[in-house]
Amino acid sequence: MRKRYNLNHRYRPSFRSFSKLNALQKKRLSRLHLQMFIQLSLFLVIGVCLMASYQMLFFPRIMLEGDRVLEVEYQDKYSEPGYISSYRGKDISSKVKVTGKVDTSKVGEYPVVYQVFYEGKVITKTRIVKVVDSKGPSIEFTGNKKKLYICPNQKYLYDDYKATDNYDGDITSSVEVVEKNGKMRYQVKDSFGNQTEVFRDVFYEDVEGPSLTLDSGNTVMVTKGDSFQNSTYQVEDNCGGDVDVSISGDVDMSQVGEYEKIYKAVDKAGNATEVKQKVVVMEPVKKGVIYLTFDDGPRSGTTDVILNVLKEKGVHATFFVTSGGPDDLIKRMYDEGHSIGLHTASHDYSVVYGSIDSYFNDLKIVSDRVEKITGEKSMLIRFPGGSSNTISKKYTPGIMSYLTREVVSRGYRYYDWNIDSHDAEGGKYDADEISEFVISNLSYDKVNMVLMHDVKVATKDAVGKIIDYGLANGYSFEAIGPYTDMVVQRVNN
Ligand code: ZN
């Protein structure tokens, strides 16, 4: 008889036949199933391990540093966190090609793809970079950040704040302002829902002084012997009430020198604003006086000869110096009683008229030089090309209009000329012609401010002739002093 149900023959019974088996047979069958499951799992694990080893052995690998999904703030700089690629223990990171651009100027998601081709095999990994805006807008105030003062009986004008967002730009119009319990709340959201909230304490009182401007500026020059008049002024209070203005400080118009006037404006709430004005009393114009002025030096071989002539004739003059030439000659000018003025250090138009700062930086160099040699700060200036020059327009339009006012408000005086010796015109004229230009323009009815250059050879020979003529014809020679009335030309830029 055939054994139909012999389990040793690994006969697999159907479900229907399973119910017909006895207990022992069922037990044996379950054990067989477990054995089969374990065997199968083992095969699977071995299979996976084999596959992984195959991958390891025969395919390159890429490992990303940093997260697979990254967040970068809008408009910040995205920098690649890095990656390593290897193949059978060999570093092949340099073979990795990275594609995909992260544009942090646009909010969004950017895939960055890393791919390596090696020995005919290719592997790819992807990183997602999310450009997000998580920064809230900023609210800035033109006045006090913590406290808001509103004039009594006046309404808040909602005009002293500005909201700016890195993504939306100016969102001032979206700011919601609410006043509650003595506080003002400013609230604003950007288009990504980032919110900013600022609180300020509110006070209904006037704590600000009036605004006060003097029509004549903060420095005025007046002439000795004239009568002094206070400046007219513009005054206005922020809360609109009456303002009292008082003026103090004395000016002695019979004495050259510098004086101070104080203008004080006080509003109804007692807030005061003070403006100080410097008043400089200058010498009256000395008619018939000759001021010989020499620019661009010092220079060995010419300046020293001119100094010899001046010494011999007993005449004092003014030298507007630069950074050139030897210090000794500046020391000699000073020791022999001449005035030393500042002509700028470089005398380079593109530098001195390049900007306001550039002018004053250059002026400081020559000012420091003179102070170091003489121990005195010079407050006398001559602009390269004179204040009427137009070449400065090429570098900075309007600079002369600004500088001529600014140097005065910084306490300097500047001097142009009303007689040109034409000695600077490329050696065109000899000593006789130069002295003739000057002599023929001298006048007893005005101050004679003569432009010359001590770096020119012809000039040194002309000086003696001019002095001889002047002295023989009743003129006197002086050096420019701290209160010598300014001689200025018309500003053209
Ligand atoms: Zn010059």
Tab-separated table of C-alpha atoms and ligand atoms in Angstrom:
chain	number	residue	atom	x	y	z
A	1	MET	CA	0.000	0.000	0.000
A	2	ARG	CA	1.367	3.458	-0.855
A	3	LYS	CA	1.890	5.839	2.038
A	4	ARG	CA	0.023	8.782	0.801
A	5	TYR	CA	0.640	10.958	3.838
A	6	ASN	CA	4.282	10.276	4.510
A	7	LEU	CA	5.604	13.643	5.704
A	8	ASN	CA	9.172	12.464	5.392
A	9	HIS	CA	8.635	12.731	1.698
A	10	ARG	CA	7.955	16.443	2.188
A	11	TYR	CA	4.545	16.116	0.834
A	12	ARG	CA	2.797	19.442	1.179
A	13	PRO	CA	-0.782	18.938	2.116
A	14	SER	CA	-3.513	21.273	1.029
A	15	PHE	CA	-5.555	23.118	3.640
A	16	ARG	CA	-8.356	20.708	3.250
A	17	SER	CA	-6.131	17.738	3.805
A	18	PHE	CA	-4.358	19.537	6.772
A	19	SER	CA	-7.537	19.228	8.844
A	20	LYS	CA	-7.463	15.513	8.295
A	21	LEU	CA	-3.984	15.174	9.846
A	22	ASN	CA	-3.494	13.875	13.352
A	23	ALA	CA	-1.777	15.952	16.129
A	24	LEU	CA	1.698	14.521	15.575
A	25	GLN	CA	1.535	15.095	11.890
A	26	LYS	CA	0.395	18.731	12.510
A	27	LYS	CA	3.295	19.358	14.870
A	28	ARG	CA	5.796	18.035	12.359
A	29	LEU	CA	4.322	20.166	9.634
A	30	SER	CA	4.608	23.392	11.752
A	31	ARG	CA	8.250	22.634	12.513
A	32	LEU	CA	8.876	22.184	8.820
A	33	HIS	CA	7.311	25.618	8.109
A	34	LEU	CA	9.522	27.315	10.703
A	35	GLN	CA	12.598	25.682	9.234
A	36	MET	CA	11.603	26.875	5.797
A	37	PHE	CA	11.060	30.464	7.115
A	38	ILE	CA	14.466	30.583	8.826
A	39	GLN	CA	16.181	29.262	5.707
A	40	LEU	CA	14.415	31.803	3.546
A	41	SER	CA	15.310	34.730	5.880
A	42	LEU	CA	18.912	33.592	5.928
A	43	PHE	CA	18.997	33.591	2.144
A	44	LEU	CA	17.499	37.064	2.132
A	45	VAL	CA	20.025	38.486	4.626
A	46	ILE	CA	22.913	36.883	2.770
A	47	GLY	CA	21.478	38.240	-0.467
A	48	VAL	CA	21.259	41.796	0.884
A	49	CYS	CA	24.773	41.569	2.331
A	50	LEU	CA	26.076	40.316	-0.970
A	51	MET	CA	24.320	43.136	-2.810
A	52	ALA	CA	25.697	45.731	-0.375
A	53	SER	CA	29.223	44.338	-0.665
A	54	TYR	CA	28.784	44.333	-4.431
A	55	GLN	CA	27.730	47.987	-4.268
A	56	MET	CA	30.669	48.752	-1.956
A	57	LEU	CA	33.099	46.870	-4.091
A	58	PHE	CA	31.952	47.774	-7.536
A	59	PHE	CA	30.145	51.184	-7.184
A	60	PRO	CA	31.446	54.585	-5.986
A	61	ARG	CA	29.777	56.156	-2.902
A	62	ILE	CA	28.813	59.747	-2.032
A	63	MET	CA	28.292	60.809	1.573
A	64	LEU	CA	26.817	64.280	2.182
A	65	GLU	CA	27.970	66.371	5.099
A	66	GLY	CA	25.237	68.345	6.775
A	67	ASP	CA	21.538	67.621	6.421
A	68	ARG	CA	19.872	66.207	3.321
A	69	VAL	CA	17.262	68.958	3.684
A	70	LEU	CA	18.706	72.349	4.593
A	71	GLU	CA	17.213	75.757	5.371
A	72	VAL	CA	18.948	78.979	4.364
A	73	GLU	CA	17.741	82.429	5.297
A	74	TYR	CA	16.621	84.628	2.416
A	75	GLN	CA	19.532	86.732	1.119
A	76	ASP	CA	22.056	85.023	3.369
A	77	LYS	CA	24.954	83.340	1.688
A	78	TYR	CA	24.513	79.627	0.945
A	79	SER	CA	27.689	77.689	1.331
A	80	GLU	CA	28.022	74.055	0.293
A	81	PRO	CA	28.287	71.941	3.495
A	82	GLY	CA	30.553	69.456	1.737
A	83	TYR	CA	30.632	65.802	0.627
A	84	ILE	CA	32.939	62.857	0.455
A	85	SER	CA	33.059	60.337	-2.335
A	86	SER	CA	34.995	57.089	-2.255
A	87	TYR	CA	35.485	53.974	-4.307
A	88	ARG	CA	36.980	50.860	-2.755
A	89	GLY	CA	38.536	52.959	0.011
A	90	LYS	CA	39.954	55.527	-2.419
A	91	ASP	CA	38.914	59.205	-2.033
A	92	ILE	CA	37.415	60.384	-5.311
A	93	SER	CA	35.667	63.506	-3.894
A	94	SER	CA	37.330	65.654	-6.529
A	95	LYS	CA	35.434	63.743	-9.239
A	96	VAL	CA	32.025	64.726	-7.873
A	97	LYS	CA	30.044	67.085	-10.056
A	98	VAL	CA	27.673	69.351	-8.160
A	99	THR	CA	24.817	70.869	-10.109
A	100	GLY	CA	21.836	73.011	-9.115
A	101	LYS	CA	22.053	76.655	-8.094
A	102	VAL	CA	20.696	77.977	-4.837
A	103	ASP	CA	19.334	81.470	-5.417
A	104	THR	CA	19.001	82.994	-1.972
A	105	SER	CA	17.485	86.130	-3.495
A	106	LYS	CA	14.326	84.078	-4.112
A	107	VAL	CA	12.372	82.141	-1.542
A	108	GLY	CA	11.854	78.528	-2.678
A	109	GLU	CA	13.230	74.965	-2.780
A	110	TYR	CA	16.410	74.201	-4.681
A	111	PRO	CA	17.690	70.672	-5.372
A	112	VAL	CA	21.452	70.299	-5.386
A	113	VAL	CA	22.580	67.185	-7.239
A	114	TYR	CA	25.864	65.400	-6.547
A	115	GLN	CA	26.967	62.955	-9.169
A	116	VAL	CA	30.080	60.941	-9.670
A	117	PHE	CA	31.069	58.896	-12.749
A	118	TYR	CA	33.834	56.466	-12.059
A	119	GLU	CA	35.052	53.482	-14.012
A	120	GLY	CA	31.888	53.401	-16.034
A	121	LYS	CA	29.641	53.536	-12.990
A	122	VAL	CA	27.485	56.420	-11.855
A	123	ILE	CA	25.995	57.377	-8.512
A	124	THR	CA	23.764	60.348	-7.687
A	125	LYS	CA	22.613	62.013	-4.473
A	126	THR	CA	20.370	64.996	-3.971
A	127	ARG	CA	20.152	67.600	-1.252
A	128	ILE	CA	17.165	69.929	-0.918
A	129	VAL	CA	17.983	73.517	0.051
A	130	LYS	CA	15.030	75.590	1.205
A	131	VAL	CA	15.450	79.346	0.995
A	132	VAL	CA	13.137	80.762	3.650
A	133	ASP	CA	12.285	84.157	5.092
A	134	SER	CA	12.042	83.761	8.850
A	135	LYS	CA	13.184	87.251	9.770
A	136	GLY	CA	10.601	89.688	11.028
A	137	PRO	CA	10.383	93.267	9.756
A	138	SER	CA	12.095	96.068	11.689
A	139	ILE	CA	10.319	99.131	12.998
A	140	GLU	CA	12.418	102.232	13.424
A	141	PHE	CA	11.549	105.580	14.946
A	142	THR	CA	12.863	108.988	14.015
A	143	GLY	CA	12.577	110.074	17.639
A	144	ASN	CA	12.932	108.321	20.991
A	145	LYS	CA	12.593	104.536	20.621
A	146	LYS	CA	11.086	103.928	24.062
A	147	LYS	CA	9.078	107.084	24.660
A	148	LEU	CA	6.615	108.963	22.501
A	149	TYR	CA	5.980	112.607	23.339
A	150	ILE	CA	2.918	114.222	21.810
A	151	CYS	CA	2.303	117.959	22.143
A	152	PRO	CA	-0.498	118.696	24.663
A	153	ASN	CA	-3.892	119.038	22.970
A	154	GLN	CA	-2.524	117.652	19.757
A	155	LYS	CA	-3.057	114.388	17.991
A	156	TYR	CA	-0.494	111.794	17.108
A	157	LEU	CA	0.497	112.201	13.464
A	158	TYR	CA	1.676	108.622	12.860
A	159	ASP	CA	4.663	110.030	11.019
A	160	ASP	CA	7.667	109.089	13.118
A	161	TYR	CA	8.113	105.421	12.307
A	162	LYS	CA	9.208	103.294	9.421
A	163	ALA	CA	8.822	99.561	8.922
A	164	THR	CA	11.205	97.741	6.651
A	165	ASP	CA	11.271	94.071	5.760
A	166	ASN	CA	14.151	92.218	4.194
A	167	TYR	CA	11.751	90.642	1.685
A	168	ASP	CA	8.878	93.114	1.252
A	169	GLY	CA	10.875	96.338	1.550
A	170	ASP	CA	9.055	99.348	2.944
A	171	ILE	CA	5.878	98.145	4.682
A	172	THR	CA	5.278	101.237	6.795
A	173	SER	CA	1.715	101.464	5.515
A	174	SER	CA	0.948	98.005	6.969
A	175	VAL	CA	1.878	98.975	10.520
A	176	GLU	CA	-1.042	98.847	12.929
A	177	VAL	CA	-0.798	101.335	15.767
A	178	VAL	CA	-2.943	101.013	18.873
A	179	GLU	CA	-2.841	103.170	22.007
A	180	LYS	CA	-3.730	101.377	25.234
A	181	ASN	CA	-2.958	101.996	28.929
A	182	GLY	CA	-0.429	104.750	28.267
A	183	LYS	CA	1.403	102.678	25.688
A	184	MET	CA	1.513	102.753	21.928
A	185	ARG	CA	1.750	99.365	20.235
A	186	TYR	CA	3.223	99.089	16.724
A	187	GLN	CA	2.573	95.793	14.985
A	188	VAL	CA	3.510	94.633	11.503
A	189	LYS	CA	3.724	91.335	9.599
A	190	ASP	CA	5.667	90.534	6.485
A	191	SER	CA	4.247	88.429	3.647
A	192	PHE	CA	5.608	85.221	5.235
A	193	GLY	CA	3.803	85.908	8.481
A	194	ASN	CA	6.852	86.987	10.474
A	195	GLN	CA	5.595	89.526	12.982
A	196	THR	CA	7.261	92.385	14.830
A	197	GLU	CA	5.755	94.210	17.763
A	198	VAL	CA	7.161	97.292	19.497
A	199	PHE	CA	5.823	99.205	22.493
A	200	ARG	CA	6.461	102.820	23.443
A	201	ASP	CA	5.326	104.790	26.486
A	202	VAL	CA	3.129	107.763	25.542
A	203	PHE	CA	3.408	111.178	27.187
A	204	TYR	CA	1.310	114.200	26.297
A	205	GLU	CA	3.867	116.911	26.963
A	206	ASP	CA	6.294	119.218	25.152
A	207	VAL	CA	9.865	118.209	25.917
A	208	GLU	CA	11.549	119.567	22.799
A	209	GLY	CA	13.165	122.969	22.418
A	210	PRO	CA	12.318	125.241	19.499
A	211	SER	CA	14.362	125.172	16.321
A	212	LEU	CA	16.585	128.215	15.883
A	213	THR	CA	18.640	129.183	12.828
A	214	LEU	CA	20.670	132.343	12.396
A	215	ASP	CA	20.320	134.032	9.013
A	216	SER	CA	23.954	135.133	9.039
A	217	GLY	CA	25.398	131.710	9.813
A	218	ASN	CA	27.380	130.451	12.777
A	219	THR	CA	30.486	132.517	11.998
A	220	VAL	CA	30.402	136.143	10.890
A	221	MET	CA	33.178	138.519	9.995
A	222	VAL	CA	32.737	142.196	10.693
A	223	THR	CA	35.065	145.153	10.284
A	224	LYS	CA	36.596	147.038	13.180
A	225	GLY	CA	34.928	150.414	13.689
A	226	ASP	CA	31.609	149.402	12.083
A	227	SER	CA	28.515	149.109	14.244
A	228	PHE	CA	27.493	145.623	15.220
A	229	GLN	CA	24.061	144.235	14.530
A	230	ASN	CA	22.652	141.022	15.895
A	231	SER	CA	21.719	138.431	13.351
A	232	THR	CA	18.142	137.965	12.304
A	233	TYR	CA	16.898	134.418	12.896
A	234	GLN	CA	14.205	131.860	12.165
A	235	VAL	CA	12.533	130.309	15.186
A	236	GLU	CA	9.762	127.756	15.443
A	237	ASP	CA	8.460	125.576	18.237
A	238	ASN	CA	7.504	121.955	17.619
A	239	CYS	CA	4.285	122.462	19.622
A	240	GLY	CA	3.488	125.744	17.937
A	241	GLY	CA	3.429	128.113	20.934
A	242	ASP	CA	5.135	131.469	21.542
A	243	VAL	CA	8.906	131.473	21.859
A	244	ASP	CA	11.110	133.955	23.735
A	245	VAL	CA	14.488	134.699	22.195
A	246	SER	CA	17.292	136.355	24.144
A	247	ILE	CA	20.739	137.325	22.876
A	248	SER	CA	23.826	137.603	25.062
A	249	GLY	CA	27.584	138.088	24.629
A	250	ASP	CA	29.509	141.281	23.883
A	251	VAL	CA	31.383	142.258	20.747
A	252	ASP	CA	33.947	145.053	21.013
A	253	MET	CA	33.918	146.612	17.572
A	254	SER	CA	36.920	148.802	18.446
A	255	GLN	CA	39.151	145.773	18.918
A	256	VAL	CA	40.075	143.066	16.413
A	257	GLY	CA	39.519	139.576	17.771
A	258	GLU	CA	37.048	136.751	18.119
A	259	TYR	CA	33.889	137.080	20.154
A	260	GLU	CA	30.917	134.860	20.947
A	261	LYS	CA	27.215	135.657	20.802
A	262	ILE	CA	24.645	133.306	22.293
A	263	TYR	CA	21.107	133.169	20.942
A	264	LYS	CA	18.696	131.376	23.259
A	265	ALA	CA	15.107	130.427	22.406
A	266	VAL	CA	12.731	129.203	25.144
A	267	ASP	CA	9.244	127.782	24.530
A	268	LYS	CA	6.163	127.876	26.822
A	269	ALA	CA	7.091	124.581	28.470
A	270	GLY	CA	10.535	125.954	29.331
A	271	ASN	CA	12.489	123.960	26.766
A	272	ALA	CA	15.496	125.938	25.555
A	273	THR	CA	17.628	125.876	22.413
A	274	GLU	CA	20.961	127.660	22.276
A	275	VAL	CA	22.901	128.675	19.190
A	276	LYS	CA	26.384	130.140	19.465
A	277	GLN	CA	27.752	132.499	16.862
A	278	LYS	CA	31.406	133.353	16.449
A	279	VAL	CA	31.973	136.984	15.573
A	280	VAL	CA	35.366	137.907	14.151
A	281	VAL	CA	36.262	141.598	14.147
A	282	MET	CA	38.703	142.137	11.282
A	283	GLU	CA	41.033	144.996	10.452
A	284	PRO	CA	39.521	147.522	8.049
A	285	VAL	CA	40.854	147.424	4.494
A	286	LYS	CA	44.267	149.055	4.465
A	287	LYS	CA	44.280	151.151	1.324
A	288	GLY	CA	47.626	151.511	-0.380
A	289	VAL	CA	49.180	148.603	1.473
A	290	ILE	CA	50.942	145.974	-0.637
A	291	TYR	CA	50.718	142.342	0.428
A	292	LEU	CA	53.295	140.320	-1.476
A	293	THR	CA	52.130	136.698	-1.434
A	294	PHE	CA	54.149	133.731	-2.668
A	295	ASP	CA	52.552	130.360	-3.501
A	296	ASP	CA	53.689	126.786	-4.159
A	297	GLY	CA	56.970	126.823	-2.200
A	298	PRO	CA	59.220	126.523	-0.482
A	299	ARG	CA	61.967	125.647	-2.926
A	300	SER	CA	65.726	125.747	-2.504
A	301	GLY	CA	67.422	128.165	-4.888
A	302	THR	CA	64.432	130.509	-5.264
A	303	THR	CA	62.659	130.871	-1.906
A	304	ASP	CA	65.952	131.508	-0.093
A	305	VAL	CA	66.889	134.219	-2.591
A	306	ILE	CA	63.499	135.907	-2.138
A	307	LEU	CA	63.937	135.728	1.645
A	308	ASN	CA	67.342	137.418	1.224
A	309	VAL	CA	65.790	140.239	-0.804
A	310	LEU	CA	62.944	140.754	1.674
A	311	LYS	CA	65.439	140.849	4.540
A	312	GLU	CA	67.670	143.303	2.759
A	313	LYS	CA	64.754	145.646	1.992
A	314	GLY	CA	63.173	145.212	5.432
A	315	VAL	CA	59.831	144.004	4.021
A	316	HIS	CA	57.504	141.287	5.298
A	317	ALA	CA	55.472	139.051	3.011
A	318	THR	CA	53.229	135.964	3.103
A	319	PHE	CA	54.101	132.457	1.907
A	320	PHE	CA	51.342	129.948	1.115
A	321	VAL	CA	53.281	126.732	1.407
A	322	THR	CA	52.809	123.120	0.293
A	323	SER	CA	54.409	119.851	1.390
A	324	GLY	CA	57.385	120.459	-0.934
A	325	GLY	CA	60.802	121.945	-0.218
A	326	PRO	CA	62.961	121.885	2.902
A	327	ASP	CA	61.630	122.552	6.414
A	328	ASP	CA	64.508	124.978	7.048
A	329	LEU	CA	63.051	127.516	4.651
A	330	ILE	CA	59.676	127.501	6.438
A	331	LYS	CA	61.532	127.926	9.738
A	332	ARG	CA	63.422	130.848	8.238
A	333	MET	CA	60.217	132.527	6.972
A	334	TYR	CA	58.789	132.280	10.465
A	335	ASP	CA	61.930	133.483	12.237
A	336	GLU	CA	62.246	136.461	9.913
A	337	GLY	CA	58.709	137.658	10.648
A	338	HIS	CA	56.852	136.568	7.516
A	339	SER	CA	53.387	135.031	7.601
A	340	ILE	CA	52.913	131.416	6.661
A	341	GLY	CA	49.662	130.309	5.073
A	342	LEU	CA	48.389	126.962	3.809
A	343	HIS	CA	48.109	126.269	0.093
A	344	THR	CA	47.380	122.472	0.504
A	345	ALA	CA	50.000	119.741	0.704
A	346	SER	CA	49.705	118.139	-2.720
A	347	HIS	CA	48.487	121.055	-4.880
A	348	ASP	CA	46.966	118.299	-7.017
A	349	TYR	CA	43.558	119.510	-8.235
A	350	SER	CA	42.180	115.988	-8.521
A	351	VAL	CA	43.077	115.386	-4.881
A	352	VAL	CA	42.249	118.684	-3.214
A	353	TYR	CA	39.002	119.146	-5.134
A	354	GLY	CA	38.158	115.418	-5.257
A	355	SER	CA	35.807	115.830	-2.297
A	356	ILE	CA	35.271	117.980	0.791
A	357	ASP	CA	36.997	115.377	2.981
A	358	SER	CA	39.845	115.063	0.543
A	359	TYR	CA	40.413	118.838	0.668
A	360	PHE	CA	40.504	118.963	4.450
A	361	ASN	CA	42.682	115.842	4.707
A	362	ASP	CA	45.191	117.418	2.342
A	363	LEU	CA	45.003	120.742	4.191
A	364	LYS	CA	45.686	118.959	7.484
A	365	ILE	CA	48.934	117.511	6.147
A	366	VAL	CA	50.366	120.936	5.323
A	367	SER	CA	48.849	122.460	8.474
A	368	ASP	CA	50.564	119.813	10.621
A	369	ARG	CA	53.829	120.425	8.796
A	370	VAL	CA	53.737	124.159	9.495
A	371	GLU	CA	52.726	123.650	13.119
A	372	LYS	CA	55.539	121.157	13.649
A	373	ILE	CA	58.138	123.577	12.250
A	374	THR	CA	56.904	126.834	13.757
A	375	GLY	CA	54.948	125.685	16.810
A	376	GLU	CA	51.975	127.703	15.581
A	377	LYS	CA	48.837	126.678	13.748
A	378	SER	CA	48.256	128.730	10.617
A	379	MET	CA	44.675	129.849	9.967
A	380	LEU	CA	45.438	131.512	6.616
A	381	ILE	CA	44.474	129.752	3.411
A	382	ARG	CA	44.939	130.191	-0.295
A	383	PHE	CA	43.006	127.794	-2.498
A	384	PRO	CA	45.010	126.243	-5.365
A	385	GLY	CA	43.818	128.146	-8.447
A	386	GLY	CA	42.097	130.682	-6.174
A	387	SER	CA	38.503	130.529	-4.920
A	388	SER	CA	37.264	131.554	-8.376
A	389	ASN	CA	38.797	128.526	-10.119
A	390	THR	CA	36.605	126.483	-12.441
A	391	ILE	CA	38.881	123.448	-12.748
A	392	SER	CA	37.411	122.110	-9.471
A	393	LYS	CA	34.083	121.713	-11.297
A	394	LYS	CA	35.669	118.819	-13.171
A	395	TYR	CA	36.168	116.937	-9.902
A	396	THR	CA	33.328	118.102	-7.642
A	397	PRO	CA	30.628	120.488	-8.852
A	398	GLY	CA	29.819	123.139	-6.262
A	399	ILE	CA	32.837	122.412	-4.080
A	400	MET	CA	34.156	125.988	-4.034
A	401	SER	CA	30.804	127.374	-2.858
A	402	TYR	CA	30.920	124.914	0.007
A	403	LEU	CA	34.621	125.228	0.869
A	404	THR	CA	34.689	129.035	0.911
A	405	ARG	CA	31.943	128.999	3.575
A	406	GLU	CA	33.229	125.956	5.422
A	407	VAL	CA	36.819	127.163	5.915
A	408	VAL	CA	35.502	130.395	7.432
A	409	SER	CA	33.187	128.535	9.792
A	410	ARG	CA	36.172	126.415	10.836
A	411	GLY	CA	38.023	129.566	11.824
A	412	TYR	CA	40.235	130.026	8.732
A	413	ARG	CA	40.486	133.100	6.508
A	414	TYR	CA	41.170	132.692	2.831
A	415	TYR	CA	42.888	135.165	0.549
A	416	ASP	CA	42.690	135.471	-3.205
A	417	TRP	CA	44.455	138.319	-5.020
A	418	ASN	CA	43.633	141.437	-7.010
A	419	ILE	CA	46.993	141.790	-8.773
A	420	ASP	CA	48.412	138.888	-10.771
A	421	SER	CA	52.153	139.018	-11.499
A	422	HIS	CA	51.668	136.363	-14.242
A	423	ASP	CA	54.874	134.693	-13.033
A	424	ALA	CA	53.342	131.226	-13.084
A	425	GLU	CA	52.672	131.188	-16.795
A	426	GLY	CA	55.362	128.713	-17.825
A	427	GLY	CA	58.314	131.128	-17.837
A	428	LYS	CA	56.611	133.274	-20.465
A	429	TYR	CA	57.624	136.538	-18.786
A	430	ASP	CA	60.988	137.753	-17.526
A	431	ALA	CA	61.649	139.609	-14.287
A	432	ASP	CA	61.113	143.048	-15.859
A	433	GLU	CA	57.744	142.077	-17.323
A	434	ILE	CA	56.619	140.491	-14.067
A	435	SER	CA	57.518	143.531	-11.994
A	436	GLU	CA	55.862	145.770	-14.587
A	437	PHE	CA	52.586	143.758	-14.378
A	438	VAL	CA	52.543	144.385	-10.640
A	439	ILE	CA	53.716	148.001	-10.599
A	440	SER	CA	51.253	149.101	-13.272
A	441	ASN	CA	48.352	147.692	-11.232
A	442	LEU	CA	49.225	149.173	-7.844
A	443	SER	CA	46.688	151.571	-6.377
A	444	TYR	CA	46.527	153.877	-3.349
A	445	ASP	CA	42.736	153.434	-3.210
A	446	LYS	CA	42.626	149.743	-2.509
A	447	VAL	CA	44.507	147.007	-0.789
A	448	ASN	CA	47.077	145.500	-3.170
A	449	MET	CA	47.110	141.721	-2.823
A	450	VAL	CA	49.831	140.501	-5.203
A	451	LEU	CA	49.999	136.907	-6.464
A	452	MET	CA	53.493	135.514	-7.023
A	453	HIS	CA	55.209	132.135	-6.867
A	454	ASP	CA	58.463	131.670	-4.951
A	455	VAL	CA	59.264	128.527	-6.924
A	456	LYS	CA	59.888	130.580	-10.091
A	457	VAL	CA	63.333	131.779	-11.073
A	458	ALA	CA	62.167	135.017	-12.693
A	459	THR	CA	60.145	135.946	-9.603
A	460	LYS	CA	63.155	136.214	-7.333
A	461	ASP	CA	64.621	138.864	-9.632
A	462	ALA	CA	61.330	140.768	-9.934
A	463	VAL	CA	60.702	141.078	-6.191
A	464	GLY	CA	63.469	143.613	-5.545
A	465	LYS	CA	62.194	145.896	-8.311
A	466	ILE	CA	58.615	145.827	-7.010
A	467	ILE	CA	59.733	146.637	-3.465
A	468	ASP	CA	61.998	149.470	-4.609
A	469	TYR	CA	59.171	150.994	-6.630
A	470	GLY	CA	56.623	150.601	-3.822
A	471	LEU	CA	58.804	152.111	-1.139
A	472	ALA	CA	59.848	154.989	-3.393
A	473	ASN	CA	56.203	155.782	-4.171
A	474	GLY	CA	54.699	155.863	-0.689
A	475	TYR	CA	53.333	152.325	-0.457
A	476	SER	CA	53.872	150.171	2.577
A	477	PHE	CA	54.400	146.411	2.643
A	478	GLU	CA	52.785	144.090	5.159
A	479	ALA	CA	52.428	140.420	5.835
A	480	ILE	CA	48.870	139.074	6.166
A	481	GLY	CA	47.914	138.927	9.855
A	482	PRO	CA	45.200	136.929	11.654
A	483	TYR	CA	42.718	139.792	11.279
A	484	THR	CA	43.689	141.108	7.864
A	485	ASP	CA	40.495	141.672	5.889
A	486	MET	CA	39.954	138.877	3.378
A	487	VAL	CA	40.440	139.617	-0.313
A	488	VAL	CA	38.137	137.281	-2.174
A	489	GLN	CA	37.205	136.633	-5.758
A	490	ARG	CA	33.824	135.613	-7.084
A	491	VAL	CA	33.166	131.923	-6.652
A	492	ASN	CA	32.407	130.203	-9.963
A	493	ASN	CA	31.829	126.644	-8.826
B	1	ZN	ZN	49.433	127.405	-6.431
